[in-house]
Every structure is written in structure tokens, then in C-alpha cells.
Coordinates of C-alpha atoms in Angstrom, one line a residue:
Chain A
M1 CA 78.4 171.9 119.5
C2 CA 77.4 172.4 123.0
G3 CA 80.1 170.2 124.0
V4 CA 82.0 172.9 122.7
A5 CA 80.6 175.4 124.6
L6 CA 81.0 174.2 127.2
R7 CA 84.7 173.5 127.2
Y8 CA 84.9 177.4 126.2
L9 CA 82.6 178.4 129.0
Y10 CA 85.3 176.6 131.7
S11 CA 88.5 177.9 130.5
M12 CA 86.8 181.8 130.1
A13 CA 85.6 180.6 134.3
N14 CA 89.8 179.6 134.7
L15 CA 90.5 182.8 133.1
M16 CA 89.0 184.7 135.1
K17 CA 89.8 183.2 138.0
M18 CA 93.5 183.2 137.4
G19 CA 93.0 187.0 136.2
N20 CA 94.8 186.4 132.6
I21 CA 92.6 187.7 130.6
G22 CA 93.9 190.7 130.4
I23 CA 90.7 193.1 132.6
K24 CA 92.6 195.0 135.8
K25 CA 91.6 196.5 138.6
V26 CA 91.7 200.3 138.0
N27 CA 88.7 200.8 138.0
S28 CA 85.3 198.5 140.2
D29 CA 82.5 199.5 138.1
K30 CA 84.3 200.1 134.6
S31 CA 85.4 196.0 135.7
K32 CA 82.1 194.5 136.6
K33 CA 81.3 196.1 133.2
T34 CA 83.6 194.6 131.5
K35 CA 82.8 191.3 132.7
I36 CA 79.2 191.2 132.6
I37 CA 80.0 191.3 128.9
A38 CA 82.7 189.0 128.8
Y39 CA 80.0 185.9 130.7
A40 CA 76.9 187.6 128.7
L41 CA 77.9 187.6 125.1
P42 CA 79.8 184.1 124.3
L43 CA 76.6 183.1 126.7
C44 CA 74.5 184.6 123.4
V45 CA 76.8 183.0 121.0
I46 CA 75.7 179.8 122.8
L47 CA 72.3 180.1 123.3
L48 CA 71.8 181.5 119.6
A49 CA 72.9 177.7 118.4
C50 CA 71.2 175.8 120.3
L51 CA 68.0 177.7 118.8
V52 CA 69.2 177.1 115.6
M53 CA 70.2 173.9 115.8
F54 CA 67.4 172.5 117.8
V55 CA 63.6 174.8 117.7
P56 CA 62.5 173.1 114.2
G57 CA 62.5 176.1 111.7
F58 CA 63.9 178.4 113.3
G59 CA 66.5 181.5 111.0
E60 CA 65.6 179.6 108.5
E61 CA 64.5 180.9 105.1
K62 CA 60.6 181.0 103.5
A63 CA 61.4 179.3 100.7
E64 CA 58.7 181.3 97.8
I65 CA 56.0 178.7 96.9
S66 CA 56.1 180.1 92.7
K67 CA 52.8 178.6 91.2
D68 CA 55.0 177.9 88.5
E69 CA 58.0 176.6 90.2
N70 CA 59.6 173.0 88.0
V71 CA 57.7 174.1 85.3
S72 CA 58.6 174.7 82.1
A73 CA 56.9 177.7 79.8
K74 CA 56.1 175.1 77.1
D75 CA 53.9 173.2 79.6
V76 CA 51.9 176.2 80.9
Y77 CA 51.0 176.7 76.9
A78 CA 50.9 172.2 76.3
G79 CA 47.8 172.0 73.6
V80 CA 46.7 169.4 71.2
D81 CA 47.3 170.7 67.7
S82 CA 44.3 170.8 64.8
A83 CA 43.9 171.9 61.4
D84 CA 41.8 175.1 62.5
G85 CA 44.5 175.6 65.4
A86 CA 42.1 175.1 68.1
N87 CA 42.9 173.0 71.1
S88 CA 41.3 171.8 74.2
A89 CA 40.7 174.2 76.9
P90 CA 44.0 175.0 78.1
D91 CA 45.7 175.1 81.0
S92 CA 43.7 177.0 83.1
S93 CA 45.5 177.5 86.6
F94 CA 48.1 179.9 86.5
G95 CA 45.2 182.0 85.2
G96 CA 43.0 184.3 86.9
S97 CA 40.0 182.1 86.9
G98 CA 38.4 182.7 90.5
N99 CA 38.7 179.5 91.6
D100 CA 42.4 179.8 93.0
T101 CA 43.2 180.7 96.3
P102 CA 45.1 184.1 96.5
V103 CA 49.0 183.3 96.9
T104 CA 51.9 185.5 98.4
V105 CA 52.5 188.1 95.6
N106 CA 55.3 186.8 93.6
T107 CA 57.5 189.4 92.9
E108 CA 60.7 187.3 90.6
P109 CA 60.8 187.9 87.2
G110 CA 58.7 185.4 84.6
L111 CA 54.8 184.4 85.3
V112 CA 53.0 186.6 87.8
P113 CA 50.7 184.4 90.4
E114 CA 47.8 185.1 91.3
S115 CA 47.3 187.5 93.9
A116 CA 45.2 189.9 96.2
A117 CA 43.1 192.4 94.4
A118 CA 43.8 195.7 94.1
D119 CA 42.4 199.0 94.2
K120 CA 42.4 200.7 91.1
S121 CA 44.9 203.3 92.0
Y122 CA 47.7 200.9 91.7
F123 CA 47.0 201.9 88.0
D124 CA 47.5 205.8 87.8
D125 CA 51.3 205.0 87.0
A126 CA 50.9 202.7 84.6
A127 CA 50.6 202.6 81.0
F128 CA 49.6 200.0 78.3
V129 CA 51.6 200.2 74.6
G130 CA 49.5 197.6 72.1
D131 CA 47.6 198.0 69.3
S132 CA 44.1 197.4 68.3
I133 CA 43.4 195.5 70.9
S134 CA 44.6 197.2 73.6
L135 CA 42.6 200.2 72.3
M136 CA 39.6 198.8 72.9
L137 CA 40.4 198.8 76.0
S138 CA 41.6 202.3 75.9
Y139 CA 38.7 203.3 75.1
Y140 CA 36.9 201.0 78.1
N141 CA 38.7 202.4 80.5
A142 CA 38.4 206.3 79.6
S143 CA 34.6 205.3 80.0
A144 CA 34.6 203.3 82.8
K145 CA 37.8 204.4 84.5
A146 CA 38.4 200.1 85.6
L147 CA 42.3 200.4 85.6
G148 CA 42.6 204.4 87.2
N149 CA 44.3 207.4 85.4
A150 CA 46.3 204.3 83.4
Q151 CA 47.5 206.0 80.1
F152 CA 46.9 204.7 76.8
F153 CA 49.0 204.7 74.1
T154 CA 48.1 201.9 71.0
A155 CA 47.2 201.9 68.2
G156 CA 45.3 199.9 65.7
S157 CA 48.3 197.9 63.6
L158 CA 50.8 198.5 66.0
S159 CA 53.1 195.6 65.7
A160 CA 56.7 194.6 67.5
A161 CA 58.2 195.4 64.3
N162 CA 56.7 199.0 63.4
A163 CA 56.9 199.9 67.0
L164 CA 60.5 200.6 65.4
W165 CA 60.1 202.7 62.7
E166 CA 60.8 206.1 62.2
V167 CA 57.6 207.9 62.8
S168 CA 56.3 210.2 60.1
D169 CA 52.8 210.9 59.1
K170 CA 51.9 207.7 57.5
S171 CA 53.5 205.4 60.0
V172 CA 51.7 203.4 62.8
H173 CA 52.9 205.2 66.3
P174 CA 50.6 206.0 69.4
S175 CA 49.9 209.5 70.7
Y176 CA 51.1 211.2 73.8
N177 CA 48.6 214.0 74.2
G178 CA 47.2 213.8 71.1
T179 CA 50.6 214.0 69.2
K180 CA 51.6 211.2 66.9
M181 CA 55.5 209.7 68.6
L182 CA 57.8 207.0 69.7
V183 CA 56.7 204.4 72.0
E184 CA 60.2 204.9 73.9
D185 CA 59.0 208.6 74.1
C186 CA 55.3 207.6 75.0
I187 CA 55.9 206.6 77.9
K188 CA 59.3 208.8 78.6
N189 CA 57.1 211.9 78.6
S190 CA 54.1 210.3 80.3
G191 CA 56.9 209.3 83.1
V192 CA 54.7 206.4 84.0
K193 CA 56.8 203.4 86.7
K194 CA 55.4 200.7 84.7
V195 CA 54.6 199.4 81.4
Y196 CA 52.3 196.7 80.2
I197 CA 52.4 195.8 76.3
M198 CA 50.6 193.5 74.6
L199 CA 51.9 192.6 71.0
G200 CA 51.8 190.3 68.5
M201 CA 48.5 190.1 66.7
N202 CA 50.4 192.3 63.5
D203 CA 53.7 190.3 64.3
I204 CA 53.0 186.6 64.3
G205 CA 50.9 186.1 61.1
L206 CA 53.7 188.2 59.1
Y207 CA 56.8 187.4 61.3
S208 CA 58.1 184.3 62.2
L209 CA 58.2 183.4 66.1
D210 CA 61.6 183.9 66.7
D211 CA 62.0 187.4 64.9
S212 CA 58.3 188.8 66.9
I213 CA 60.1 187.6 70.4
E214 CA 63.7 190.0 68.9
N215 CA 61.3 192.9 67.7
Y216 CA 59.7 193.0 70.9
K217 CA 63.1 192.7 73.0
E218 CA 64.7 195.7 70.7
L219 CA 61.0 197.1 71.8
V220 CA 61.9 197.0 75.2
K221 CA 65.2 197.8 74.9
R222 CA 64.4 201.3 73.2
I223 CA 61.5 202.1 76.2
K224 CA 64.4 201.5 79.2
E225 CA 67.1 203.4 77.5
K226 CA 64.7 206.0 77.9
S227 CA 63.0 205.0 80.7
P228 CA 65.4 203.1 83.4
S229 CA 63.6 202.6 85.8
V230 CA 60.4 202.0 84.7
I231 CA 59.2 198.4 85.6
I232 CA 57.9 195.9 82.2
I233 CA 55.2 194.1 82.3
V234 CA 53.8 191.6 79.3
E235 CA 50.8 190.6 78.7
S236 CA 50.2 187.4 76.7
M237 CA 48.6 186.7 73.5
T238 CA 44.3 187.1 73.2
P239 CA 42.9 184.4 71.8
I240 CA 41.3 184.8 68.4
A241 CA 37.5 183.2 67.9
S242 CA 36.1 180.5 65.6
T243 CA 34.4 183.0 63.0
S244 CA 37.3 185.1 62.6
N245 CA 38.7 185.6 59.3
R246 CA 42.2 186.1 59.2
L247 CA 41.3 182.3 60.6
G248 CA 45.0 180.2 58.5
D249 CA 48.5 178.3 59.0
K250 CA 50.0 180.9 60.1
F251 CA 47.4 182.2 62.6
N252 CA 45.5 180.4 64.4
N253 CA 45.8 180.2 68.7
T254 CA 48.3 177.3 68.8
R255 CA 50.6 180.0 66.8
I256 CA 49.3 182.5 69.4
R257 CA 49.7 179.6 72.0
E258 CA 53.2 178.8 71.0
Y259 CA 53.8 182.8 71.1
N260 CA 52.8 183.0 74.9
S261 CA 55.2 179.7 75.6
K262 CA 58.3 182.6 73.7
L263 CA 57.3 185.5 75.6
L264 CA 57.1 184.0 79.2
E265 CA 60.8 182.4 78.0
M266 CA 61.7 185.8 77.5
C267 CA 60.2 188.1 80.3
R268 CA 62.0 185.2 82.1
E269 CA 65.7 185.2 80.6
M270 CA 65.9 189.6 80.5
G271 CA 64.1 189.6 83.8
W272 CA 60.9 190.8 83.3
Y273 CA 56.7 190.3 84.1
F274 CA 54.3 188.3 82.1
V275 CA 50.3 188.4 82.7
D276 CA 48.8 185.9 81.1
V277 CA 45.9 187.5 80.5
G278 CA 44.4 185.9 77.4
S279 CA 44.5 182.8 79.7
V280 CA 41.2 183.8 80.6
M281 CA 39.5 184.6 77.3
Y282 CA 39.2 181.1 75.9
D283 CA 36.0 178.9 75.4
E284 CA 36.0 175.4 76.3
S285 CA 37.2 174.6 72.2
G286 CA 40.2 176.5 73.0
Y287 CA 39.1 180.4 70.8
L288 CA 37.8 183.4 72.1
R289 CA 34.0 183.2 74.2
K290 CA 32.1 184.8 71.6
D291 CA 30.7 187.2 74.7
F292 CA 34.1 188.0 75.2
C293 CA 34.4 189.6 71.0
S294 CA 32.6 192.2 69.1
D295 CA 34.1 191.5 65.9
L296 CA 33.1 188.1 65.4
E297 CA 31.8 188.5 62.1
T298 CA 34.6 189.2 61.0
M299 CA 39.0 189.7 62.6
G300 CA 37.3 188.0 65.9
M301 CA 39.7 189.2 68.0
H302 CA 38.8 192.0 69.7
F303 CA 37.0 193.1 73.1
T304 CA 33.3 194.0 74.2
N305 CA 32.9 195.4 77.8
A306 CA 32.4 192.0 78.3
G307 CA 36.1 190.7 77.3
C308 CA 36.9 193.5 79.2
E309 CA 35.5 193.3 82.4
Q310 CA 37.3 190.0 82.8
W311 CA 40.7 191.1 81.6
V312 CA 40.9 194.5 83.9
S313 CA 39.5 191.5 86.3
Y314 CA 43.1 189.8 85.9
L315 CA 45.0 192.4 85.5
M316 CA 43.7 193.1 89.5
T317 CA 44.3 189.5 91.2
H318 CA 48.1 189.4 89.5
T319 CA 50.0 192.6 90.0
V320 CA 54.5 193.0 90.9
Chain B
M1 CA 27.5 271.7 72.9
K2 CA 26.3 269.9 70.0
K3 CA 30.5 268.5 69.5
I4 CA 30.7 267.9 72.6
I5 CA 27.1 265.5 72.4
C6 CA 28.1 264.2 69.6
V7 CA 31.7 263.3 71.1
L8 CA 29.6 261.2 73.2
L9 CA 27.1 259.5 71.4
A10 CA 30.6 258.9 69.1
L11 CA 32.2 257.5 72.3
T12 CA 28.8 255.5 73.0
A13 CA 28.7 253.1 69.6
L14 CA 31.9 252.2 70.0
I15 CA 31.9 250.8 73.6
S16 CA 28.3 249.1 72.4
L17 CA 30.2 247.6 69.3
A18 CA 33.5 246.1 71.9
A19 CA 30.9 244.7 73.9
C20 CA 29.8 242.6 71.5
S21 CA 33.3 241.0 70.5
D22 CA 33.5 238.5 72.8
G23 CA 36.1 236.3 70.6
T24 CA 32.8 233.8 70.0
K25 CA 31.6 232.6 67.1
S26 CA 27.9 233.2 67.0
G27 CA 26.1 229.9 67.2
K28 CA 22.9 228.5 68.9
D29 CA 23.0 227.1 72.2
V30 CA 22.7 223.7 72.1
D31 CA 22.0 221.1 74.7
L32 CA 24.3 218.3 73.8
G33 CA 24.2 216.3 76.2
A34 CA 20.1 215.4 75.0
L35 CA 21.5 215.3 71.4
K36 CA 23.8 212.6 73.1
D37 CA 21.1 210.7 74.0
K38 CA 18.3 211.4 71.6
M39 CA 20.9 209.9 68.5
I40 CA 21.6 206.5 70.8
S41 CA 17.7 206.4 70.7
E42 CA 16.8 207.4 67.7
L43 CA 19.3 205.1 65.5
S44 CA 18.8 202.2 68.0
I45 CA 23.2 201.7 69.4
E46 CA 23.7 199.5 71.7
N47 CA 26.8 199.3 74.6
A48 CA 27.1 203.3 74.2
N49 CA 30.0 204.1 76.7
S50 CA 30.2 208.1 77.7
I51 CA 33.6 209.6 78.0
D52 CA 34.0 212.9 80.1
A53 CA 35.7 216.0 79.0
D54 CA 39.0 215.0 81.4
A55 CA 39.1 212.1 79.4
L56 CA 39.3 213.7 76.0
M57 CA 43.0 214.7 76.9
G58 CA 44.3 211.1 76.7
L59 CA 42.4 210.1 73.8
Y60 CA 43.3 212.9 71.7
G61 CA 45.0 215.6 72.9
I62 CA 42.2 217.6 73.8
S63 CA 42.8 219.7 77.7
A64 CA 39.4 220.2 78.9
D65 CA 40.2 223.3 80.2
D66 CA 39.2 224.2 75.5
I67 CA 35.7 223.3 76.1
E68 CA 33.0 224.7 77.2
Q69 CA 30.1 221.6 76.9
S70 CA 30.6 218.3 75.5
A71 CA 29.1 215.1 74.3
C72 CA 31.1 212.0 73.4
F73 CA 30.6 208.5 73.4
T74 CA 31.8 205.4 71.6
T75 CA 30.9 201.6 71.0
M76 CA 32.0 198.7 71.7
S77 CA 31.8 197.5 68.2
G78 CA 33.1 196.4 65.4
A79 CA 36.9 196.0 65.2
F80 CA 37.6 200.1 65.8
P81 CA 34.8 201.5 68.2
D82 CA 32.6 204.2 66.9
E83 CA 34.1 207.5 68.3
V84 CA 31.0 210.4 68.4
V85 CA 33.1 213.8 70.6
M86 CA 30.9 216.5 70.1
I87 CA 32.0 219.5 71.4
K88 CA 31.2 222.8 72.1
T89 CA 34.1 225.3 72.6
K90 CA 34.7 228.1 74.9
D91 CA 36.2 230.5 72.4
A92 CA 37.3 231.1 68.6
D93 CA 41.1 229.8 69.9
A94 CA 40.1 226.9 71.6
F95 CA 37.8 226.1 68.8
D96 CA 40.5 225.3 66.2
I97 CA 43.0 223.6 68.9
V98 CA 39.8 221.3 69.3
Y99 CA 39.0 221.1 64.9
E100 CA 43.0 220.3 64.5
K101 CA 43.1 217.8 67.1
L102 CA 39.9 215.7 65.9
S103 CA 41.4 215.9 62.1
A104 CA 44.4 214.4 63.7
R105 CA 42.0 211.5 64.7
V106 CA 40.4 210.8 61.6
D107 CA 44.1 210.6 59.3
E108 CA 45.3 208.6 62.4
V109 CA 42.1 206.4 62.3
K110 CA 42.9 206.3 58.6
V111 CA 46.5 205.7 58.3
Q112 CA 45.6 202.6 61.1
S113 CA 43.0 201.3 59.5
Q114 CA 44.0 200.8 55.6
N115 CA 46.5 197.9 55.7
Y116 CA 43.7 196.1 58.8
D117 CA 40.4 196.8 58.4
A118 CA 38.8 197.4 55.0
E119 CA 35.2 198.4 56.6
N120 CA 36.9 201.4 58.7
Y121 CA 38.9 202.8 56.2
A122 CA 36.5 203.6 54.2
L123 CA 33.9 205.5 57.5
A124 CA 37.6 206.9 58.1
Q125 CA 37.7 208.3 54.0
K126 CA 34.1 209.7 54.5
C127 CA 34.7 211.1 58.0
E128 CA 34.7 214.5 57.6
I129 CA 34.8 217.5 61.0
V130 CA 31.8 219.2 61.5
S131 CA 30.5 222.4 63.0
S132 CA 29.6 225.5 63.0
G133 CA 30.2 228.3 64.9
N134 CA 32.1 227.0 68.3
Y135 CA 31.0 223.4 68.2
V136 CA 32.9 221.3 66.4
A137 CA 32.3 216.7 65.9
M138 CA 34.1 213.9 64.6
F139 CA 31.2 210.8 64.0
L140 CA 33.6 207.6 63.4
S141 CA 30.4 205.7 62.5
P142 CA 29.3 203.3 59.9
D143 CA 25.7 205.5 61.0
Y144 CA 28.0 209.1 60.4
D145 CA 24.6 210.4 57.5
E146 CA 22.6 209.9 59.4
M147 CA 24.8 211.8 62.5
V148 CA 26.1 214.2 60.8
K149 CA 21.8 214.8 59.7
L150 CA 20.6 215.3 63.7
F151 CA 23.6 217.8 64.9
N152 CA 22.5 220.5 61.6
E153 CA 19.3 220.3 62.6
A154 CA 20.1 220.8 66.5
I155 CA 22.9 223.3 65.6
G156 CA 21.0 225.3 63.1
N157 CA 23.5 224.1 60.5

């Protein structure tokens, strides 16, 4: 490279001497300026080329190192199946365990890594869509205002499936300012920019995991049709307690983890974000932590104030 | 002269009657905040999260502009939180709006819990909006009966 450059310089010098580069001495100032440019430009090119070749790291794009690089979605939720659906403590390296070193915010679709804690005003233009799990968060936030002015479009027993049904007096749909309407209409009317979605508790016990994913995709498609620019952030399902009266073959923490794995795959495929909220809710046995659970003696899946605090803490340190 | 005096007296009576009517329903003054504290204390309610008037739009579609005073709280217990809403509206028109919104909320809880949570469904079925004058309240709670009693005692219902 340098040899070529030197030959070029020599040629330029000869040409200048012979006067064959077409610079005419019509005007001495103009001629001088042209000569300066003729000398300076190739010198700059040569200098740049040498920098690229010989200075380490100069001009190279910084590789975005994602925590989930080369890790498949299944690896995130690897576990040992057991009869009651529990497993050993899940891999928490992607969760907000509090021990991880904050990394650069990853704006690539897929799993959102930990970042510096955002101010609660970050959620002023956000909405949370969900079932009764998120309903508890909405009441927590109404009091604590930990998520700023975030809006909540939640309804007990809401699912990705019944969210697609028509609104009626007997239908399950969230409300916007007290008026029941479709999820996509709530979002459109609210004008929010970010939409967090947590659904699944009322899906996976009734439908196959794949059908639930298809319903999820259809719901988001309808949201995007009415609000094309909203950012979609899917939240993982949270675990259920060991005392839950809902534990069974089709509804257990193994199935929840499997569904979360599929949700992550879906986000990568569709270009959405995924926040692994559920990862910080497990106890050492793979169930919902008892201190986070408000209904240990019944459904075993809803949150206490402490559980909501943990939830908020995770959201604040996993922003897009 | 007598006629003039009679006309003046009649006018005075008419004006007095008009002044008495300010568009509000009757009702004695109650400190709802103190009532809320009394309820929480007497019923040994734990982990009650107070909710300000400005949060009621997002939760129920109730505007703070319609509220003269309010005392609301939820408890993070069970599958559905206990929801206690006590409001004194600014006037009769606001009362109608708030009453309708709270009734709608009770209806929604019935729909959402019918196939989901038998206990909460039973509570919602039992729950009636309580009111007197410009005071209106909703008690979605296992302590419904006791709360209604305390509320009615306070407002003189």
C-alpha cells in the first residue's frame, strides 16, 4: 500500500514538473491554491491508509457484545423437569440479580440486558398490557408511582386469545379512562410510545404453547396496525408458588419457562424486545418467592408490594 | 304603598329560596381521610396502599375535577386487590358520573372474575355502591359489611 502511494507521489511530482497536469498559470493565486490541493489531497489519503493499516483498532466498528451472544433461547430457560413442575434455580445470569455489572444498553431486538437504572419518568410514555398479574402492578403504581405516569390496560383473566375477541358487556377487555375497549384501541387512544405486554397465565393452561404464540403475534399485529410506531416490549411470564392450587400438567413452572423461551424466540423473529422479569422472581426451588406472593393459599401467582418493587427494579434496569 | 311592600317582600322571599339551592344534594360534612384511617385500624387491614384523587382517572375514569374530597386505598392481597373508594363529589352532576363509573367497575370485576376467581366473584356480586347526598363509595372487600356500616354511620345514612 505504501509503495503504491510513494509511486503515486513520484508520478505527481514529475507531472507537476513537466507541467502536464493541466494547471495553467492564468492566475498565480488560483494556480497556487490548486497546487496545494493537488499535493495535500493524496497525502491525506495516504496518511489515512497508513493509519488504518498500522494503528490497532483505528476505524474498526466496536462489536456490540450482547450477553446472549451465541446463546440460544432454550439455554436461557434450561432446567430439569420434575413431576410438580419445579426445577433447580434457573439461570439468573440474564436477570437483574443485582450482582451483574451494568453493560451498555442493547438496542438490538431480543433479550434486553441490564443497564444503568432509568428515572421513573422513562415510563411516562409507556403502557402496560396484562392480566391480573399486571393489575396488581397497576394498583401498586397508583399508590407508589414508581413507574411514573405509566398507563395500565389490564384486566383479570385477560389472555392473548380473548384480547382478540369483540368487546361486549360480557367480554374481558381493559379500559381506557373507564371505558372498556380493545387493547389496540386503548394504546391508540393513550398515545403511548412504549408498550409492555405480559400475557400467558390465561393462555398456556387452555391452549398449546404454539397457538398461544400465534395469538400473541396477532395481538401485537393489531396494536401495530393502529399504532405503527410504538415499541413492543414483551415481558416474560412470572412463576407460580409451590402452594398454588393451579399447579398441574398443563400449568406449571416448567411450562412457563418453555413458553418464555418461545416468547424470546418470537421477539427475535419479529424484532421486538424481551425483558426477563420472571427471572428475578424465583426462589431456590424454582417457584415464585413466598414473600412476593399475595395469594399463596389460592392461585399462588399474584404479587405483594415486595414483589412489585422487585418487578419495578428490574424494569428500571432493563430499558431499551 | 302596601302593594309596593308586598312586592318587595315577595321578591325577597324568592331570592332567599334561590340562594338555598346550590345544585348539591344534602349531606353532612365527613372527613373521609379520617374515616379511611378508622376503617383500616378497626378492621386490622394490613398493607393498605393509599390512592390519590389524580390516580382515579386511570383506574376508574373518574376525574379529579369531579371530586371535592376522596379517600381510597387498595390492599395487595389475594388474586384481586381489595378496592375501597370513598368520594364526596362537587355537585349532583359529578355524583351521577362517579356513581356510574364505580358501578361499571363492579360490573367489570364480576365479568373478569366469574370464571377465574370464585371468591372475588362472590364479593363483586354482593357489592353495591353506597351513597348519601354527594357521598358515594365502593367497597370491593371481604370486609364489605363492616365497611358499609362504618361509612353509613359516618355520613348519617
